[in-house]
Amino acid sequence: MLNRSRMVKVLFIVGFVLLGLVLIRFVASGSRQSVTPTHRIAAASVEPTHQNTAVKRAINSKFQTKLVQTLKQDNYSGSAIIYDNGQQVASYNAGYANYLSRIKNQANTMYEIDSIQKSITGVLVMQQVAKRQLALSDRLNKFYPNVPGSQNITIRQMLNMTSGLIMTGPVGPMVAKTDTQIIQSDISRVHYLRVMHGRWNYQAINFNLLCGILEKITHQSYQQLFYEQIIERLHLQRTAFAYKLPNSTIAATGYDGLIGKNQKLIYTKPSVRNQALEQDELGTGQVYMSVGDLYRVESAIVSGKIVPLQLLQQLYQGGSYSKYEAGFYTHKQVKSANGAGYGFESSIHISPNGKNAVILLSNYQEPLFRVRSLAQKFDYLLFN
């Protein structure tokens, strides 16, 4: 009878220990799953969240298959990402960020976004309108009276590229200068074509001057404004100015060439970086970003997290036949922006609420600007 009692106690203890081990293993497994890092951005949250916050991805086989097939067939070099209803549903990375060092493009690789930056500059201008420091109807001569035709040109016309201003040659003095010196160099070479006033003509000088206006109003440099209102506010970790790239940052090298289907890319023409050119592109094409950071910024902009939606409605109107408004080509169901230069091509198509988007950032530039047409191939999936 005593032996049977001892046996029952032993069996009870063994069973209890085994049950405890199972529970410990289950809890540990659940903890590992809860902290697994992912790359989806929480675009729908009201307040910006840190980029490293663990958020589940919802990979969709339809989107993933379409993305991989389309870009693989086109010999794409770079990173691409698709968001549907605020969730990352597909991603693709291919090619080399630095062929010489055999570093491949990854999800966190940073690319020059070129003219997509104008959409960010546009909303920085609108912040000053919100603060009543500026009005879209203000004339350019209020800030730069020595610009030809400035008495006729409004802030809105500059944002929409309908000012009539035209540059002879590229913006900037071609040597590293301060923002003020860059703008003065532009002013010395800019012309006003009355016949083009009110008509769309894509000229970077408009955004250079808008940056100068921002600096006059805020008494801060454009870089400081960008850092405080964009990088710091949205907790971006893969965003930097081209002329101040940290050594530890994964920034892609741009390459030039021709892309042929089913042919191996030839990385023999790396684009030579030039600090003067990078500074000259004031507010128009001097920022590197990862695909995730770019989505975080643009979704925050169009969903009213940088300036209220009511003011955005004022900003994105009054465009020309081109539909270009403050850095975006705006349509009822989608806004788009593109960039090209320095061995990079970029394109973003995003829904007005910021929840659906396709972003292509490539470090291989070729004359046909393929990235823009590639991005259009996903519109029917996202913007019906």
Short mmCIF file of C-alpha atoms in Angstrom, two decimals:
data_model
loop_
_atom_site.label_atom_id
_atom_site.label_comp_id
_atom_site.label_asym_id
_atom_site.label_seq_id
_atom_site.Cartn_x
_atom_site.Cartn_y
_atom_site.Cartn_z
CA MET A 1 0.00 0.00 0.00
CA LEU A 2 2.92 2.35 0.87
CA ASN A 3 4.72 1.52 -2.36
CA ARG A 4 1.59 2.23 -4.39
CA SER A 5 1.25 5.65 -2.66
CA ARG A 6 4.85 6.52 -3.45
CA MET A 7 4.39 5.46 -7.06
CA VAL A 8 1.34 7.70 -7.44
CA LYS A 9 3.31 10.66 -6.02
CA VAL A 10 6.23 10.03 -8.39
CA LEU A 11 3.95 9.79 -11.40
CA PHE A 12 2.17 12.97 -10.35
CA ILE A 13 5.47 14.89 -10.04
CA VAL A 14 6.77 13.62 -13.40
CA GLY A 15 3.51 14.60 -15.11
CA PHE A 16 3.60 18.04 -13.54
CA VAL A 17 7.21 18.63 -14.69
CA LEU A 18 6.42 17.51 -18.25
CA LEU A 19 3.38 19.78 -18.37
CA GLY A 20 5.53 22.70 -17.18
CA LEU A 21 8.14 22.07 -19.88
CA VAL A 22 5.45 22.06 -22.56
CA LEU A 23 4.01 25.33 -21.28
CA ILE A 24 7.46 27.00 -21.13
CA ARG A 25 8.23 25.94 -24.69
CA PHE A 26 4.85 27.22 -25.91
CA VAL A 27 5.31 30.63 -24.24
CA ALA A 28 8.87 30.97 -25.56
CA SER A 29 7.72 30.13 -29.06
CA GLY A 30 4.96 32.72 -28.86
CA SER A 31 7.40 35.38 -27.63
CA ARG A 32 9.76 34.78 -30.55
CA GLN A 33 6.90 35.19 -32.99
CA SER A 34 5.78 38.44 -31.42
CA VAL A 35 9.18 40.15 -31.87
CA THR A 36 10.05 38.91 -35.31
CA PRO A 37 11.08 42.06 -37.25
CA THR A 38 9.04 42.85 -40.34
CA HIS A 39 9.02 45.74 -42.80
CA ARG A 40 5.40 46.74 -43.13
CA ILE A 41 4.74 50.38 -42.22
CA ALA A 42 1.76 51.18 -40.00
CA ALA A 43 0.40 53.81 -42.38
CA ALA A 44 -3.04 53.95 -40.82
CA SER A 45 -1.88 55.04 -37.36
CA VAL A 46 -2.57 58.67 -36.43
CA GLU A 47 0.74 59.23 -34.72
CA PRO A 48 4.02 58.23 -36.40
CA THR A 49 5.46 54.98 -35.10
CA HIS A 50 9.08 53.88 -35.04
CA GLN A 51 10.12 52.02 -38.15
CA ASN A 52 11.41 49.05 -36.17
CA THR A 53 8.02 48.43 -34.55
CA ALA A 54 7.10 44.80 -35.22
CA VAL A 55 4.11 44.70 -37.54
CA LYS A 56 2.78 41.65 -39.35
CA ARG A 57 3.17 41.47 -43.09
CA ALA A 58 0.33 40.11 -45.16
CA ILE A 59 2.06 38.69 -48.19
CA ASN A 60 -0.46 38.22 -50.98
CA SER A 61 0.49 35.60 -53.57
CA LYS A 62 -1.33 37.44 -56.36
CA PHE A 63 0.64 40.65 -55.81
CA GLN A 64 3.91 38.84 -55.08
CA THR A 65 3.71 36.72 -58.22
CA LYS A 66 2.84 39.72 -60.39
CA LEU A 67 5.68 41.80 -58.92
CA VAL A 68 8.33 39.12 -59.30
CA GLN A 69 7.29 38.08 -62.81
CA THR A 70 7.09 41.65 -64.10
CA LEU A 71 10.39 42.85 -62.68
CA LYS A 72 12.34 39.67 -63.29
CA GLN A 73 11.30 39.66 -66.93
CA ASP A 74 12.48 43.25 -67.25
CA ASN A 75 15.88 42.52 -65.65
CA TYR A 76 15.16 44.95 -62.83
CA SER A 77 17.92 46.15 -60.52
CA GLY A 78 16.71 47.70 -57.28
CA SER A 79 13.97 47.33 -54.66
CA ALA A 80 10.21 47.29 -55.08
CA ILE A 81 7.31 47.09 -52.67
CA ILE A 82 3.51 46.94 -52.85
CA TYR A 83 1.04 48.00 -50.16
CA ASP A 84 -2.63 47.10 -50.15
CA ASN A 85 -4.96 48.55 -47.52
CA GLY A 86 -1.96 49.73 -45.51
CA GLN A 87 -0.25 46.33 -45.45
CA GLN A 88 2.89 45.26 -47.23
CA VAL A 89 1.70 42.51 -49.54
CA ALA A 90 4.68 42.05 -51.88
CA SER A 91 8.36 42.94 -52.17
CA TYR A 92 11.26 42.29 -54.52
CA ASN A 93 14.99 43.04 -54.41
CA ALA A 94 17.41 42.28 -57.23
CA GLY A 95 20.76 43.30 -58.65
CA TYR A 96 23.76 44.90 -57.00
CA ALA A 97 23.85 47.97 -54.80
CA ASN A 98 27.59 47.99 -55.36
CA TYR A 99 28.86 45.62 -58.01
CA LEU A 100 32.55 46.18 -57.23
CA SER A 101 32.03 45.08 -53.61
CA ARG A 102 29.40 42.48 -54.64
CA ILE A 103 26.84 44.03 -52.29
CA LYS A 104 23.31 43.15 -53.37
CA ASN A 105 20.24 45.35 -53.19
CA GLN A 106 18.15 44.68 -50.10
CA ALA A 107 14.92 45.95 -48.56
CA ASN A 108 16.83 48.53 -46.51
CA THR A 109 19.04 49.74 -49.38
CA MET A 110 18.81 53.50 -49.94
CA TYR A 111 18.39 54.96 -53.42
CA GLU A 112 18.44 58.48 -54.81
CA ILE A 113 14.75 59.39 -55.20
CA ASP A 114 15.50 62.35 -57.51
CA SER A 115 12.42 64.42 -58.41
CA ILE A 116 10.09 62.52 -56.08
CA GLN A 117 11.58 64.86 -53.46
CA LYS A 118 9.49 67.70 -54.93
CA SER A 119 6.34 66.14 -53.46
CA ILE A 120 7.93 66.49 -50.02
CA THR A 121 9.07 70.05 -50.65
CA GLY A 122 5.52 70.89 -51.71
CA VAL A 123 4.05 69.82 -48.38
CA LEU A 124 6.79 71.70 -46.47
CA VAL A 125 5.59 74.82 -48.31
CA MET A 126 2.01 74.02 -47.31
CA GLN A 127 3.06 73.81 -43.66
CA GLN A 128 3.90 77.52 -43.83
CA VAL A 129 0.50 78.21 -45.40
CA ALA A 130 -1.07 76.40 -42.44
CA LYS A 131 0.90 78.68 -40.10
CA ARG A 132 -0.26 81.74 -42.07
CA GLN A 133 3.35 82.61 -42.89
CA LEU A 134 2.65 82.19 -46.59
CA ALA A 135 -0.27 82.12 -49.03
CA LEU A 136 -0.53 80.24 -52.29
CA SER A 137 -1.56 83.54 -53.88
CA ASP A 138 1.58 85.37 -52.72
CA ARG A 139 3.72 86.73 -55.53
CA LEU A 140 7.33 85.75 -56.03
CA ASN A 141 8.45 89.41 -55.97
CA LYS A 142 7.56 89.51 -52.26
CA PHE A 143 10.66 87.38 -51.69
CA TYR A 144 12.77 87.69 -54.84
CA PRO A 145 11.87 90.95 -56.62
CA ASN A 146 14.89 90.68 -58.93
CA VAL A 147 13.58 87.51 -60.62
CA PRO A 148 12.23 88.41 -64.08
CA GLY A 149 8.42 88.36 -64.13
CA SER A 150 8.24 87.80 -60.37
CA GLN A 151 5.39 90.32 -60.04
CA ASN A 152 3.20 87.97 -62.10
CA ILE A 153 4.18 84.63 -60.56
CA THR A 154 2.34 83.08 -57.59
CA ILE A 155 3.50 80.39 -55.17
CA ARG A 156 0.85 78.05 -56.57
CA GLN A 157 2.15 78.53 -60.10
CA MET A 158 5.65 77.63 -58.96
CA LEU A 159 4.36 74.49 -57.24
CA ASN A 160 2.51 73.50 -60.42
CA MET A 161 5.35 74.39 -62.84
CA THR A 162 3.24 77.02 -64.62
CA SER A 163 5.30 80.07 -63.62
CA GLY A 164 6.83 80.80 -67.02
CA LEU A 165 10.35 80.60 -65.56
CA ILE A 166 12.97 78.77 -67.58
CA MET A 167 16.65 78.06 -66.94
CA THR A 168 19.52 78.03 -69.37
CA GLY A 169 21.42 74.93 -68.28
CA PRO A 170 21.12 73.04 -64.97
CA VAL A 171 20.27 74.62 -61.65
CA GLY A 172 23.08 75.75 -59.39
CA PRO A 173 26.60 77.07 -59.94
CA MET A 174 28.22 73.61 -60.54
CA VAL A 175 30.55 74.12 -57.56
CA ALA A 176 29.71 73.44 -53.92
CA LYS A 177 28.03 76.53 -52.50
CA THR A 178 25.55 77.55 -49.81
CA ASP A 179 21.81 77.47 -50.49
CA THR A 180 21.74 81.27 -50.83
CA GLN A 181 24.59 81.21 -53.35
CA ILE A 182 22.88 78.44 -55.33
CA ILE A 183 19.70 80.49 -55.60
CA GLN A 184 21.58 83.64 -56.57
CA SER A 185 23.33 81.67 -59.31
CA ASP A 186 19.93 80.50 -60.55
CA ILE A 187 18.51 84.02 -60.53
CA SER A 188 21.40 85.31 -62.62
CA ARG A 189 20.53 82.81 -65.38
CA VAL A 190 16.74 82.47 -65.20
CA HIS A 191 14.39 83.84 -67.85
CA TYR A 192 10.69 84.61 -67.83
CA LEU A 193 8.67 83.63 -70.88
CA ARG A 194 5.36 85.49 -70.80
CA VAL A 195 3.91 83.13 -73.41
CA MET A 196 4.54 80.21 -71.02
CA HIS A 197 3.04 81.92 -67.97
CA GLY A 198 0.13 79.75 -66.82
CA ARG A 199 1.27 76.85 -69.01
CA TRP A 200 3.01 73.77 -67.72
CA ASN A 201 6.77 73.58 -68.24
CA TYR A 202 8.81 71.32 -65.96
CA GLN A 203 11.60 73.50 -64.53
CA ALA A 204 13.54 72.71 -61.35
CA ILE A 205 14.19 76.41 -60.75
CA ASN A 206 10.65 76.71 -59.35
CA PHE A 207 11.44 74.41 -56.44
CA ASN A 208 14.89 75.90 -55.84
CA LEU A 209 13.21 79.27 -55.33
CA LEU A 210 10.49 77.72 -53.13
CA CYS A 211 13.25 76.34 -50.88
CA GLY A 212 14.74 79.82 -50.69
CA ILE A 213 11.35 81.19 -49.66
CA LEU A 214 11.07 78.53 -46.96
CA GLU A 215 14.47 79.51 -45.61
CA LYS A 216 13.54 83.21 -45.56
CA ILE A 217 10.29 82.51 -43.66
CA THR A 218 11.53 79.93 -41.15
CA HIS A 219 15.12 81.17 -40.70
CA GLN A 220 16.18 77.55 -41.05
CA SER A 221 17.99 75.76 -43.83
CA TYR A 222 15.96 73.47 -46.07
CA GLN A 223 17.97 70.55 -44.71
CA GLN A 224 17.05 71.47 -41.12
CA LEU A 225 13.37 71.73 -42.04
CA PHE A 226 13.45 68.40 -43.84
CA TYR A 227 15.16 66.73 -40.90
CA GLU A 228 12.75 68.09 -38.26
CA GLN A 229 9.47 67.86 -40.19
CA ILE A 230 10.12 64.66 -42.14
CA ILE A 231 12.99 62.49 -40.88
CA GLU A 232 12.61 63.13 -37.15
CA ARG A 233 8.83 63.45 -37.12
CA LEU A 234 8.28 60.15 -38.95
CA HIS A 235 11.21 58.35 -37.30
CA LEU A 236 12.90 57.55 -40.60
CA GLN A 237 16.08 55.50 -40.39
CA ARG A 238 16.95 54.97 -44.05
CA THR A 239 16.81 58.55 -45.31
CA ALA A 240 19.69 60.99 -45.82
CA PHE A 241 20.85 63.85 -47.99
CA ALA A 242 23.08 62.76 -50.84
CA TYR A 243 25.93 65.02 -49.79
CA LYS A 244 25.78 63.80 -46.18
CA LEU A 245 25.42 60.05 -46.48
CA PRO A 246 26.71 58.34 -43.31
CA ASN A 247 29.51 55.85 -43.92
CA SER A 248 27.51 53.12 -42.18
CA THR A 249 24.47 53.59 -44.40
CA ILE A 250 23.62 51.08 -47.10
CA ALA A 251 23.38 53.44 -50.07
CA ALA A 252 23.29 52.05 -53.58
CA THR A 253 25.63 53.16 -56.33
CA GLY A 254 23.86 54.37 -59.45
CA TYR A 255 24.68 52.78 -62.82
CA ASP A 256 23.99 53.76 -66.41
CA GLY A 257 23.36 51.37 -69.27
CA LEU A 258 20.84 49.63 -71.49
CA ILE A 259 18.55 46.92 -70.16
CA GLY A 260 17.75 43.97 -72.38
CA LYS A 261 15.26 41.23 -71.54
CA ASN A 262 16.80 37.95 -70.42
CA GLN A 263 20.27 39.50 -70.50
CA LYS A 264 22.68 39.88 -67.63
CA LEU A 265 23.03 43.46 -66.43
CA ILE A 266 26.44 44.97 -67.04
CA TYR A 267 27.55 47.19 -64.15
CA THR A 268 30.39 48.86 -66.04
CA LYS A 269 29.23 52.49 -65.88
CA PRO A 270 28.85 53.62 -62.27
CA SER A 271 27.56 57.16 -61.98
CA VAL A 272 30.17 59.49 -60.53
CA ARG A 273 28.85 61.35 -57.52
CA ASN A 274 29.33 65.12 -57.47
CA GLN A 275 28.72 67.02 -54.24
CA ALA A 276 28.13 70.29 -56.07
CA LEU A 277 25.37 68.77 -58.20
CA GLU A 278 23.84 67.10 -55.15
CA GLN A 279 23.64 70.47 -53.37
CA ASP A 280 22.44 72.31 -56.47
CA GLU A 281 19.31 70.11 -56.62
CA LEU A 282 17.92 72.09 -53.70
CA GLY A 283 14.52 70.61 -52.80
CA THR A 284 14.32 68.84 -56.15
CA GLY A 285 16.53 65.74 -56.09
CA GLN A 286 19.12 65.43 -53.34
CA VAL A 287 17.72 62.76 -51.00
CA TYR A 288 18.33 59.01 -50.62
CA MET A 289 15.61 56.75 -49.19
CA SER A 290 14.69 53.11 -48.81
CA VAL A 291 11.39 51.89 -50.26
CA GLY A 292 9.94 51.56 -46.75
CA ASP A 293 10.89 55.09 -45.74
CA LEU A 294 9.50 56.53 -48.95
CA TYR A 295 6.16 54.83 -48.35
CA ARG A 296 6.08 56.10 -44.78
CA VAL A 297 6.61 59.68 -45.98
CA GLU A 298 4.23 59.72 -48.93
CA SER A 299 1.44 57.89 -47.11
CA ALA A 300 1.77 60.37 -44.24
CA ILE A 301 1.58 63.27 -46.69
CA VAL A 302 -1.51 62.21 -48.65
CA SER A 303 -3.40 61.00 -45.57
CA GLY A 304 -3.07 64.36 -43.81
CA LYS A 305 -0.47 63.56 -41.15
CA ILE A 306 1.90 66.37 -42.18
CA VAL A 307 -0.71 69.02 -42.98
CA PRO A 308 -4.50 68.66 -42.55
CA LEU A 309 -6.53 67.15 -45.38
CA GLN A 310 -8.42 70.41 -45.87
CA LEU A 311 -5.18 72.16 -46.76
CA LEU A 312 -4.11 69.27 -48.99
CA GLN A 313 -7.29 69.78 -51.01
CA GLN A 314 -6.17 73.37 -51.59
CA LEU A 315 -2.64 72.26 -52.47
CA TYR A 316 -3.62 69.63 -55.03
CA GLN A 317 -5.78 71.71 -57.31
CA GLY A 318 -5.37 74.21 -60.08
CA GLY A 319 -2.92 72.10 -62.04
CA SER A 320 -2.52 72.26 -65.81
CA TYR A 321 -3.44 69.72 -68.45
CA SER A 322 -0.42 67.76 -67.21
CA LYS A 323 -2.16 67.13 -63.85
CA TYR A 324 1.09 68.10 -62.12
CA GLU A 325 0.41 69.60 -58.70
CA ALA A 326 3.08 70.24 -56.04
CA GLY A 327 5.26 67.27 -56.96
CA PHE A 328 2.51 64.78 -57.83
CA TYR A 329 0.68 63.95 -61.01
CA THR A 330 -2.81 63.79 -59.55
CA HIS A 331 -5.73 61.72 -60.79
CA LYS A 332 -8.96 60.73 -59.10
CA GLN A 333 -7.80 57.29 -57.95
CA VAL A 334 -4.01 57.65 -57.85
CA LYS A 335 -1.21 60.13 -57.35
CA SER A 336 2.17 59.45 -58.93
CA ALA A 337 5.67 60.88 -58.86
CA ASN A 338 8.80 59.92 -60.76
CA GLY A 339 12.51 60.61 -60.66
CA ALA A 340 15.58 59.94 -62.77
CA GLY A 341 19.23 60.93 -62.67
CA TYR A 342 22.70 60.04 -61.41
CA GLY A 343 22.23 56.39 -62.35
CA PHE A 344 18.87 56.03 -60.57
CA GLU A 345 15.21 55.77 -61.59
CA SER A 346 12.24 55.91 -59.23
CA SER A 347 8.46 55.84 -59.31
CA ILE A 348 5.65 55.81 -56.77
CA HIS A 349 1.93 55.36 -57.40
CA ILE A 350 -0.21 55.87 -54.30
CA SER A 351 -3.92 56.09 -53.54
CA PRO A 352 -5.31 59.41 -52.21
CA ASN A 353 -5.73 57.87 -48.73
CA GLY A 354 -2.18 56.47 -48.73
CA LYS A 355 -3.22 52.86 -48.14
CA ASN A 356 -2.46 51.40 -51.57
CA ALA A 357 0.89 51.95 -53.26
CA VAL A 358 3.56 50.54 -55.50
CA ILE A 359 7.11 51.87 -55.15
CA LEU A 360 10.00 51.10 -57.48
CA LEU A 361 13.49 52.38 -56.66
CA SER A 362 16.17 51.32 -59.13
CA ASN A 363 19.91 51.98 -59.29
CA TYR A 364 20.15 51.30 -63.01
CA GLN A 365 19.26 54.18 -65.32
CA GLU A 366 18.71 53.85 -69.03
CA PRO A 367 17.47 56.25 -71.73
CA LEU A 368 13.94 54.80 -71.98
CA PHE A 369 13.11 55.45 -68.30
CA ARG A 370 11.57 52.00 -67.86
CA VAL A 371 10.75 52.27 -64.17
CA ARG A 372 7.92 54.71 -64.79
CA SER A 373 6.22 52.36 -67.28
CA LEU A 374 6.87 49.37 -65.01
CA ALA A 375 5.03 51.05 -62.13
CA GLN A 376 2.01 51.62 -64.36
CA LYS A 377 1.64 47.86 -64.85
CA PHE A 378 0.35 47.51 -61.29
CA ASP A 379 -2.29 50.24 -61.39
CA TYR A 380 -5.12 47.92 -62.36
CA LEU A 381 -4.46 45.77 -59.29
CA LEU A 382 -4.35 48.63 -56.80
CA PHE A 383 -6.43 51.54 -58.02
CA ASN A 384 -9.69 50.20 -59.47
#
